[in-house]
Amino acid sequence: MSGLPETTREYVLTKVGAYRNLEIRESPVQKLGASDVLVKVHAVSLQYRDLAISIGAYPVGTNENLVPCSDMAGEVIAVGEDVKEWKQGDRVCSNFSTGHLHSDPNEASVATSLGGQSPGVLTEYRTFPAHALVKFPSHLSYVQASTLPCAALTAYNALHGPRPVKAGDYVLVLGTGGVSIFGLQLAVASGATVIATSSSDEKLKIAAKLGAKHLINYRTTPDWDKEVKKITNGVGVDYIIEVGGAGTLPRSLRAVRMGGSLALIGFISKDAAETDFILPIITKSVDVRGIYIGSVAQFRDMNRLIEANPDKVVPVIDKVFPFENAASAYAHLESQKHVGKVVIEVFKA
């Protein structure tokens, strides 16, 4: 096809250890196969995983010259000869794992995880398999849509997996990062009552504007699990979006109700951890489920929920950085001063 870009500027992590090792390089655009789609990447959102990979805290088997980041939104500029479902101009996201189409993840689908096990999306142009792409809701911008593949889909999977959240359920979200904010919004859109925690009263004010009914500052209320039980009349919550990991898990297990669901998603807490998790899980019959993002089928289902609730599920963008300042975007994410998502704009729409 004539007129298509032959090269792309992309970031590579020259060596694992620090995001300051990110460099822009010019590389050839991957040749378009019969079942492939060439996408112009407009925006890329950052995940905690991206930061963890860059500093060596999240091993993925690649230690140098990795193209980072998993979450993008872009524009189709060319399709392979066998592609029927996509056309030039379509606005799309790629699924986090390009090979995870439906059902549970497996070793083969995990091996296709962008920005880690396979090359990522912090680039101007990228070729994707057609089956990995999803059209995002038409009312969203590229910057907004770039936040959907990991943060939003993880939260959706946590709340709408094997035991879907119901109207009237209590949902506890820890913190105000990307997954937690989407969890808050998706829970509200589903009719649930949300309890939000944060170390900042200012961040809690934002959570309240997004629909959280109960707010807990865990700095001033370190026994936040007791406050959760008080709010729920001693019962505990039905769902927890658990992004803290070992440092918060003991309190989460005390805050969840008998037979409740706890979605294990992150490991950002630096607090010292208790070690006895097993007995509380057994004695309370807690459904503990690890979440590894979601499938293409779930992505499409989530988009229908977003389209049906355009005023309740709005991606919260904390700050947008230009492509040339990717390291500054990583630094802002590392500071944990953000609410919602940090985005790198590759091409200005």
Short mmCIF file of C-alpha atoms in Angstrom, two decimals:
data_model
loop_
_atom_site.label_atom_id
_atom_site.label_comp_id
_atom_site.label_asym_id
_atom_site.label_seq_id
_atom_site.Cartn_x
_atom_site.Cartn_y
_atom_site.Cartn_z
CA MET A 1 0.00 0.00 0.00
CA SER A 2 1.48 3.31 -1.01
CA GLY A 3 1.59 6.33 1.25
CA LEU A 4 1.78 4.35 4.48
CA PRO A 5 4.45 5.15 7.08
CA GLU A 6 7.50 2.94 6.83
CA THR A 7 9.09 4.04 10.11
CA THR A 8 7.81 4.93 13.55
CA ARG A 9 9.25 6.82 16.49
CA GLU A 10 8.91 4.65 19.54
CA TYR A 11 10.19 4.51 23.09
CA VAL A 12 12.39 1.66 24.23
CA LEU A 13 13.41 0.87 27.78
CA THR A 14 17.10 0.41 27.08
CA LYS A 15 17.69 -1.29 30.42
CA VAL A 16 15.41 -2.30 33.28
CA GLY A 17 16.16 -0.34 36.44
CA ALA A 18 14.72 3.15 35.93
CA TYR A 19 12.25 4.84 33.63
CA ARG A 20 14.94 7.43 32.95
CA ASN A 21 16.39 4.72 30.69
CA LEU A 22 13.58 5.38 28.20
CA GLU A 23 14.83 6.52 24.78
CA ILE A 24 13.10 7.47 21.54
CA ARG A 25 14.27 5.46 18.56
CA GLU A 26 13.19 5.25 14.95
CA SER A 27 12.20 1.74 13.90
CA PRO A 28 10.60 0.15 10.84
CA VAL A 29 6.83 -0.31 10.97
CA GLN A 30 5.96 -4.00 11.11
CA LYS A 31 4.83 -5.31 7.74
CA LEU A 32 1.05 -5.54 7.40
CA GLY A 33 -0.10 -9.16 7.26
CA ALA A 34 -3.31 -10.39 5.69
CA SER A 35 -5.13 -10.42 9.06
CA ASP A 36 -3.46 -7.33 10.52
CA VAL A 37 -4.48 -3.71 11.05
CA LEU A 38 -2.12 -0.73 11.03
CA VAL A 39 -3.05 1.85 13.65
CA LYS A 40 -1.89 5.43 14.19
CA VAL A 41 -1.54 5.67 17.97
CA HIS A 42 -3.03 8.91 19.29
CA ALA A 43 -2.80 8.42 23.05
CA VAL A 44 -1.27 6.03 25.59
CA SER A 45 -2.25 5.81 29.26
CA LEU A 46 0.12 4.65 31.98
CA GLN A 47 -0.47 1.83 34.45
CA TYR A 48 1.34 1.05 37.69
CA ARG A 49 2.54 -2.06 35.84
CA ASP A 50 4.45 0.15 33.39
CA LEU A 51 6.28 1.82 36.26
CA ALA A 52 6.93 -1.50 38.00
CA ILE A 53 8.36 -3.07 34.82
CA SER A 54 10.65 -0.08 34.25
CA ILE A 55 12.21 -0.34 37.72
CA GLY A 56 12.46 -4.13 37.70
CA ALA A 57 9.68 -4.79 40.23
CA TYR A 58 7.49 -6.70 37.74
CA PRO A 59 9.57 -9.29 35.87
CA VAL A 60 8.32 -10.15 32.39
CA GLY A 61 11.35 -11.89 30.95
CA THR A 62 12.62 -8.96 28.88
CA ASN A 63 15.32 -6.81 30.42
CA GLU A 64 16.35 -4.42 27.65
CA ASN A 65 15.03 -2.64 24.56
CA LEU A 66 11.40 -3.25 25.50
CA VAL A 67 8.77 -1.00 23.90
CA PRO A 68 6.69 -0.15 26.99
CA CYS A 69 3.01 0.41 27.79
CA SER A 70 -0.12 -1.60 27.14
CA ASP A 71 -2.99 0.87 26.78
CA MET A 72 -3.69 2.91 23.67
CA ALA A 73 -6.35 4.49 21.51
CA GLY A 74 -5.77 5.19 17.87
CA GLU A 75 -7.03 5.38 14.30
CA VAL A 76 -7.01 2.63 11.70
CA ILE A 77 -4.99 3.72 8.67
CA ALA A 78 -4.71 0.42 6.77
CA VAL A 79 -6.02 -3.15 6.90
CA GLY A 80 -4.74 -6.47 5.57
CA GLU A 81 -6.41 -8.11 2.60
CA ASP A 82 -8.39 -10.59 4.70
CA VAL A 83 -9.70 -8.04 7.23
CA LYS A 84 -13.43 -7.36 6.87
CA GLU A 85 -14.47 -5.87 10.23
CA TRP A 86 -12.22 -2.79 10.20
CA LYS A 87 -11.78 0.09 7.79
CA GLN A 88 -9.65 3.19 7.49
CA GLY A 89 -10.71 5.87 9.99
CA ASP A 90 -12.14 3.52 12.64
CA ARG A 91 -11.27 4.62 16.20
CA VAL A 92 -10.02 1.67 18.21
CA CYS A 93 -8.26 0.35 21.28
CA SER A 94 -6.28 -2.86 21.45
CA ASN A 95 -6.99 -5.36 24.15
CA PHE A 96 -4.26 -5.59 26.81
CA SER A 97 -3.48 -9.18 25.78
CA THR A 98 -3.96 -9.35 22.03
CA GLY A 99 -4.59 -13.10 22.19
CA HIS A 100 -7.19 -13.04 25.00
CA LEU A 101 -10.43 -13.14 23.03
CA HIS A 102 -12.86 -14.72 25.51
CA SER A 103 -13.13 -16.97 28.57
CA ASP A 104 -10.24 -17.25 31.05
CA PRO A 105 -6.66 -16.22 30.30
CA ASN A 106 -4.10 -18.93 29.62
CA GLU A 107 -0.34 -19.09 29.15
CA ALA A 108 -0.61 -18.40 25.44
CA SER A 109 -2.82 -15.31 25.90
CA VAL A 110 -0.66 -13.93 28.72
CA ALA A 111 2.35 -14.20 26.40
CA THR A 112 0.64 -11.60 24.17
CA SER A 113 0.39 -8.99 26.95
CA LEU A 114 1.50 -5.64 25.56
CA GLY A 115 4.35 -3.67 27.05
CA GLY A 116 5.80 -6.63 28.90
CA GLN A 117 5.64 -10.12 27.49
CA SER A 118 5.28 -8.61 24.00
CA PRO A 119 6.26 -5.19 22.57
CA GLY A 120 4.09 -2.32 23.77
CA VAL A 121 2.28 0.68 22.36
CA LEU A 122 4.37 3.75 23.23
CA THR A 123 4.97 4.32 19.53
CA GLU A 124 3.53 6.39 16.69
CA TYR A 125 2.37 3.49 14.51
CA ARG A 126 1.76 -0.14 15.37
CA THR A 127 0.41 -3.22 13.63
CA PHE A 128 -2.15 -5.30 15.56
CA PRO A 129 -3.97 -8.55 14.79
CA ALA A 130 -7.49 -7.58 13.72
CA HIS A 131 -9.08 -9.79 16.39
CA ALA A 132 -7.40 -7.79 19.20
CA LEU A 133 -9.10 -4.49 18.39
CA VAL A 134 -12.26 -3.02 19.91
CA LYS A 135 -14.12 0.08 18.76
CA PHE A 136 -14.42 2.47 21.71
CA PRO A 137 -17.54 4.51 22.60
CA SER A 138 -18.03 7.32 20.09
CA HIS A 139 -18.46 10.05 22.72
CA LEU A 140 -14.96 9.51 24.10
CA SER A 141 -11.80 11.28 22.89
CA TYR A 142 -8.61 9.40 22.10
CA VAL A 143 -7.12 10.56 25.40
CA GLN A 144 -10.15 9.29 27.34
CA ALA A 145 -10.36 6.01 25.43
CA SER A 146 -6.68 5.22 26.03
CA THR A 147 -7.56 4.57 29.69
CA LEU A 148 -9.99 1.73 28.94
CA PRO A 149 -7.89 -1.36 28.06
CA CYS A 150 -6.30 -1.99 31.47
CA ALA A 151 -7.75 0.19 34.23
CA ALA A 152 -11.38 0.20 33.13
CA LEU A 153 -11.48 -3.42 31.95
CA THR A 154 -9.80 -4.68 35.12
CA ALA A 155 -12.43 -2.92 37.23
CA TYR A 156 -15.21 -4.22 34.99
CA ASN A 157 -13.91 -7.79 35.24
CA ALA A 158 -13.69 -7.46 39.03
CA LEU A 159 -17.33 -6.36 39.30
CA HIS A 160 -18.93 -8.20 36.37
CA GLY A 161 -17.08 -11.51 36.40
CA PRO A 162 -18.59 -14.82 37.56
CA ARG A 163 -20.58 -13.04 40.32
CA PRO A 164 -21.84 -9.76 38.81
CA VAL A 165 -22.43 -6.82 41.13
CA LYS A 166 -26.10 -6.06 41.81
CA ALA A 167 -28.00 -2.90 42.62
CA GLY A 168 -27.82 -2.28 46.36
CA ASP A 169 -24.52 -4.09 46.89
CA TYR A 170 -21.77 -2.38 48.86
CA VAL A 171 -18.49 -1.94 46.97
CA LEU A 172 -15.26 -0.81 48.65
CA VAL A 173 -12.60 0.80 46.44
CA LEU A 174 -9.13 1.37 47.85
CA GLY A 175 -7.49 4.62 46.78
CA THR A 176 -8.13 6.89 43.81
CA GLY A 177 -5.87 5.47 41.11
CA GLY A 178 -7.07 4.42 37.69
CA VAL A 179 -8.59 1.01 38.51
CA SER A 180 -10.21 2.27 41.73
CA ILE A 181 -11.80 5.29 40.05
CA PHE A 182 -13.21 3.14 37.25
CA GLY A 183 -14.39 0.64 39.85
CA LEU A 184 -16.21 3.45 41.65
CA GLN A 185 -17.89 4.67 38.45
CA LEU A 186 -18.84 1.24 37.14
CA ALA A 187 -20.25 0.25 40.53
CA VAL A 188 -22.36 3.42 40.68
CA ALA A 189 -23.57 2.80 37.13
CA SER A 190 -24.64 -0.68 38.26
CA GLY A 191 -26.64 0.68 41.20
CA ALA A 192 -24.19 -0.24 43.97
CA THR A 193 -23.28 1.85 47.02
CA VAL A 194 -19.60 2.78 47.02
CA ILE A 195 -17.24 3.30 49.95
CA ALA A 196 -13.97 4.99 48.92
CA THR A 197 -10.71 5.30 50.82
CA SER A 198 -7.79 7.68 50.36
CA SER A 199 -5.06 9.39 52.35
CA SER A 200 -6.20 12.76 50.97
CA ASP A 201 -9.41 14.64 51.79
CA GLU A 202 -9.09 16.48 48.48
CA LYS A 203 -9.03 13.21 46.57
CA LEU A 204 -12.02 11.99 48.58
CA LYS A 205 -13.95 15.09 47.49
CA ILE A 206 -13.40 13.99 43.89
CA ALA A 207 -14.57 10.48 44.76
CA ALA A 208 -17.73 11.97 46.25
CA LYS A 209 -18.42 13.94 43.06
CA LEU A 210 -18.11 10.70 41.11
CA GLY A 211 -20.77 9.05 43.26
CA ALA A 212 -19.08 7.54 46.33
CA LYS A 213 -21.57 7.64 49.22
CA HIS A 214 -19.11 7.00 52.06
CA LEU A 215 -15.57 8.36 52.39
CA ILE A 216 -12.73 7.19 54.65
CA ASN A 217 -9.38 8.90 55.07
CA TYR A 218 -7.10 6.02 56.05
CA ARG A 219 -4.47 8.41 57.45
CA THR A 220 -6.85 9.84 60.03
CA THR A 221 -8.78 6.56 60.34
CA PRO A 222 -6.10 3.85 60.20
CA ASP A 223 -8.60 1.21 61.34
CA TRP A 224 -10.61 1.75 58.16
CA ASP A 225 -11.85 -1.83 58.18
CA LYS A 226 -13.75 -1.10 61.40
CA GLU A 227 -15.29 2.00 59.82
CA VAL A 228 -16.40 -0.10 56.83
CA LYS A 229 -18.10 -2.58 59.18
CA LYS A 230 -19.78 0.33 60.96
CA ILE A 231 -21.10 1.77 57.67
CA THR A 232 -22.50 -1.64 56.70
CA ASN A 233 -24.15 -2.24 60.08
CA GLY A 234 -21.57 -4.82 61.08
CA VAL A 235 -22.03 -6.96 57.96
CA GLY A 236 -19.14 -5.94 55.69
CA VAL A 237 -19.06 -5.09 52.00
CA ASP A 238 -20.09 -7.34 49.13
CA TYR A 239 -17.11 -6.47 46.88
CA ILE A 240 -13.63 -5.05 47.38
CA ILE A 241 -11.41 -3.63 44.63
CA GLU A 242 -8.13 -4.62 46.33
CA VAL A 243 -5.21 -2.74 44.74
CA GLY A 244 -2.96 -2.47 47.79
CA GLY A 245 -1.80 -6.06 47.99
CA ALA A 246 -0.13 -7.56 51.05
CA GLY A 247 -0.13 -4.28 52.99
CA THR A 248 -3.92 -3.85 52.87
CA LEU A 249 -5.19 -7.39 52.40
CA PRO A 250 -5.61 -8.23 56.13
CA ARG A 251 -7.90 -5.24 56.68
CA SER A 252 -9.76 -5.97 53.44
CA LEU A 253 -10.45 -9.49 54.68
CA ARG A 254 -11.89 -8.01 57.87
CA ALA A 255 -14.00 -5.52 55.89
CA VAL A 256 -15.59 -7.98 53.44
CA ARG A 257 -18.81 -9.76 54.42
CA MET A 258 -19.19 -13.50 54.92
CA GLY A 259 -19.29 -14.98 51.42
CA GLY A 260 -18.25 -11.67 49.85
CA SER A 261 -15.94 -11.15 46.87
CA LEU A 262 -12.43 -9.74 46.94
CA ALA A 263 -10.75 -8.90 43.63
CA LEU A 264 -6.95 -8.99 43.96
CA ILE A 265 -5.55 -6.52 41.45
CA GLY A 266 -2.47 -4.64 42.66
CA PHE A 267 0.45 -4.48 45.03
CA ILE A 268 1.05 -0.76 45.53
CA SER A 269 0.88 -0.66 49.35
CA LYS A 270 4.23 -0.30 51.09
CA ASP A 271 2.85 -1.03 54.58
CA ALA A 272 4.11 -4.01 56.54
CA ALA A 273 1.86 -7.01 56.09
CA GLU A 274 0.38 -9.56 58.41
CA THR A 275 0.96 -13.07 57.18
CA ASP A 276 -2.13 -15.03 58.19
CA PHE A 277 -4.44 -14.70 55.19
CA ILE A 278 -5.60 -18.28 54.94
CA LEU A 279 -7.77 -18.65 58.04
CA PRO A 280 -9.88 -15.49 57.43
CA ILE A 281 -10.48 -16.52 53.82
CA ILE A 282 -11.66 -19.97 54.89
CA THR A 283 -13.73 -18.99 57.92
CA LYS A 284 -15.50 -16.16 56.07
CA SER A 285 -15.92 -18.14 52.82
CA VAL A 286 -14.45 -15.21 50.92
CA ASP A 287 -14.32 -15.49 47.14
CA VAL A 288 -10.77 -14.24 46.42
CA ARG A 289 -10.14 -13.79 42.71
CA GLY A 290 -7.00 -12.63 40.98
CA ILE A 291 -7.75 -10.32 38.05
CA TYR A 292 -5.54 -10.33 34.97
CA ILE A 293 -7.30 -7.57 33.01
CA GLY A 294 -9.98 -9.09 30.72
CA SER A 295 -10.87 -10.44 27.31
CA VAL A 296 -11.92 -8.82 24.04
CA ALA A 297 -15.46 -10.08 24.68
CA GLN A 298 -15.52 -8.42 28.12
CA PHE A 299 -14.10 -5.21 26.60
CA ARG A 300 -17.07 -5.05 24.21
CA ASP A 301 -19.53 -5.74 27.04
CA MET A 302 -17.93 -2.98 29.13
CA ASN A 303 -18.21 -0.51 26.28
CA ARG A 304 -21.96 -1.16 26.10
CA LEU A 305 -22.24 -0.33 29.81
CA ILE A 306 -20.25 2.89 29.28
CA GLU A 307 -22.39 3.88 26.30
CA ALA A 308 -25.55 3.30 28.36
CA ASN A 309 -24.19 5.48 31.21
CA PRO A 310 -22.25 8.30 29.53
CA ASP A 311 -22.72 10.64 32.50
CA LYS A 312 -21.72 8.10 35.17
CA VAL A 313 -18.66 6.48 33.57
CA VAL A 314 -16.36 9.26 32.38
CA PRO A 315 -12.61 8.56 32.32
CA VAL A 316 -10.91 10.80 34.88
CA ILE A 317 -7.73 12.25 33.37
CA ASP A 318 -5.34 13.71 35.91
CA LYS A 319 -2.69 15.03 33.50
CA VAL A 320 -1.69 14.72 29.84
CA PHE A 321 1.96 14.78 28.75
CA PRO A 322 3.35 15.20 25.23
CA PHE A 323 5.08 12.22 23.60
CA GLU A 324 8.51 13.76 24.04
CA ASN A 325 7.99 13.99 27.84
CA ALA A 326 7.18 10.35 28.58
CA ALA A 327 9.67 10.17 31.46
CA SER A 328 7.88 13.08 33.16
CA ALA A 329 4.61 11.17 32.86
CA TYR A 330 6.22 8.18 34.59
CA ALA A 331 7.53 10.49 37.34
CA HIS A 332 4.05 11.93 37.89
CA LEU A 333 2.62 8.42 38.18
CA GLU A 334 5.37 7.46 40.63
CA SER A 335 4.55 10.50 42.82
CA GLN A 336 1.05 9.07 43.49
CA LYS A 337 -0.32 12.61 43.45
CA HIS A 338 -2.70 11.76 40.64
CA VAL A 339 -6.41 10.97 40.72
CA GLY A 340 -7.47 8.77 37.84
CA LYS A 341 -5.19 8.41 34.85
CA VAL A 342 -1.92 9.81 33.50
CA VAL A 343 -1.85 9.95 29.70
CA ILE A 344 0.82 10.49 27.04
CA GLU A 345 -0.53 12.13 23.88
CA VAL A 346 1.37 10.73 20.90
CA PHE A 347 -0.44 12.73 18.21
CA LYS A 348 -2.61 15.71 19.08
CA ALA A 349 -6.11 15.07 17.76
#
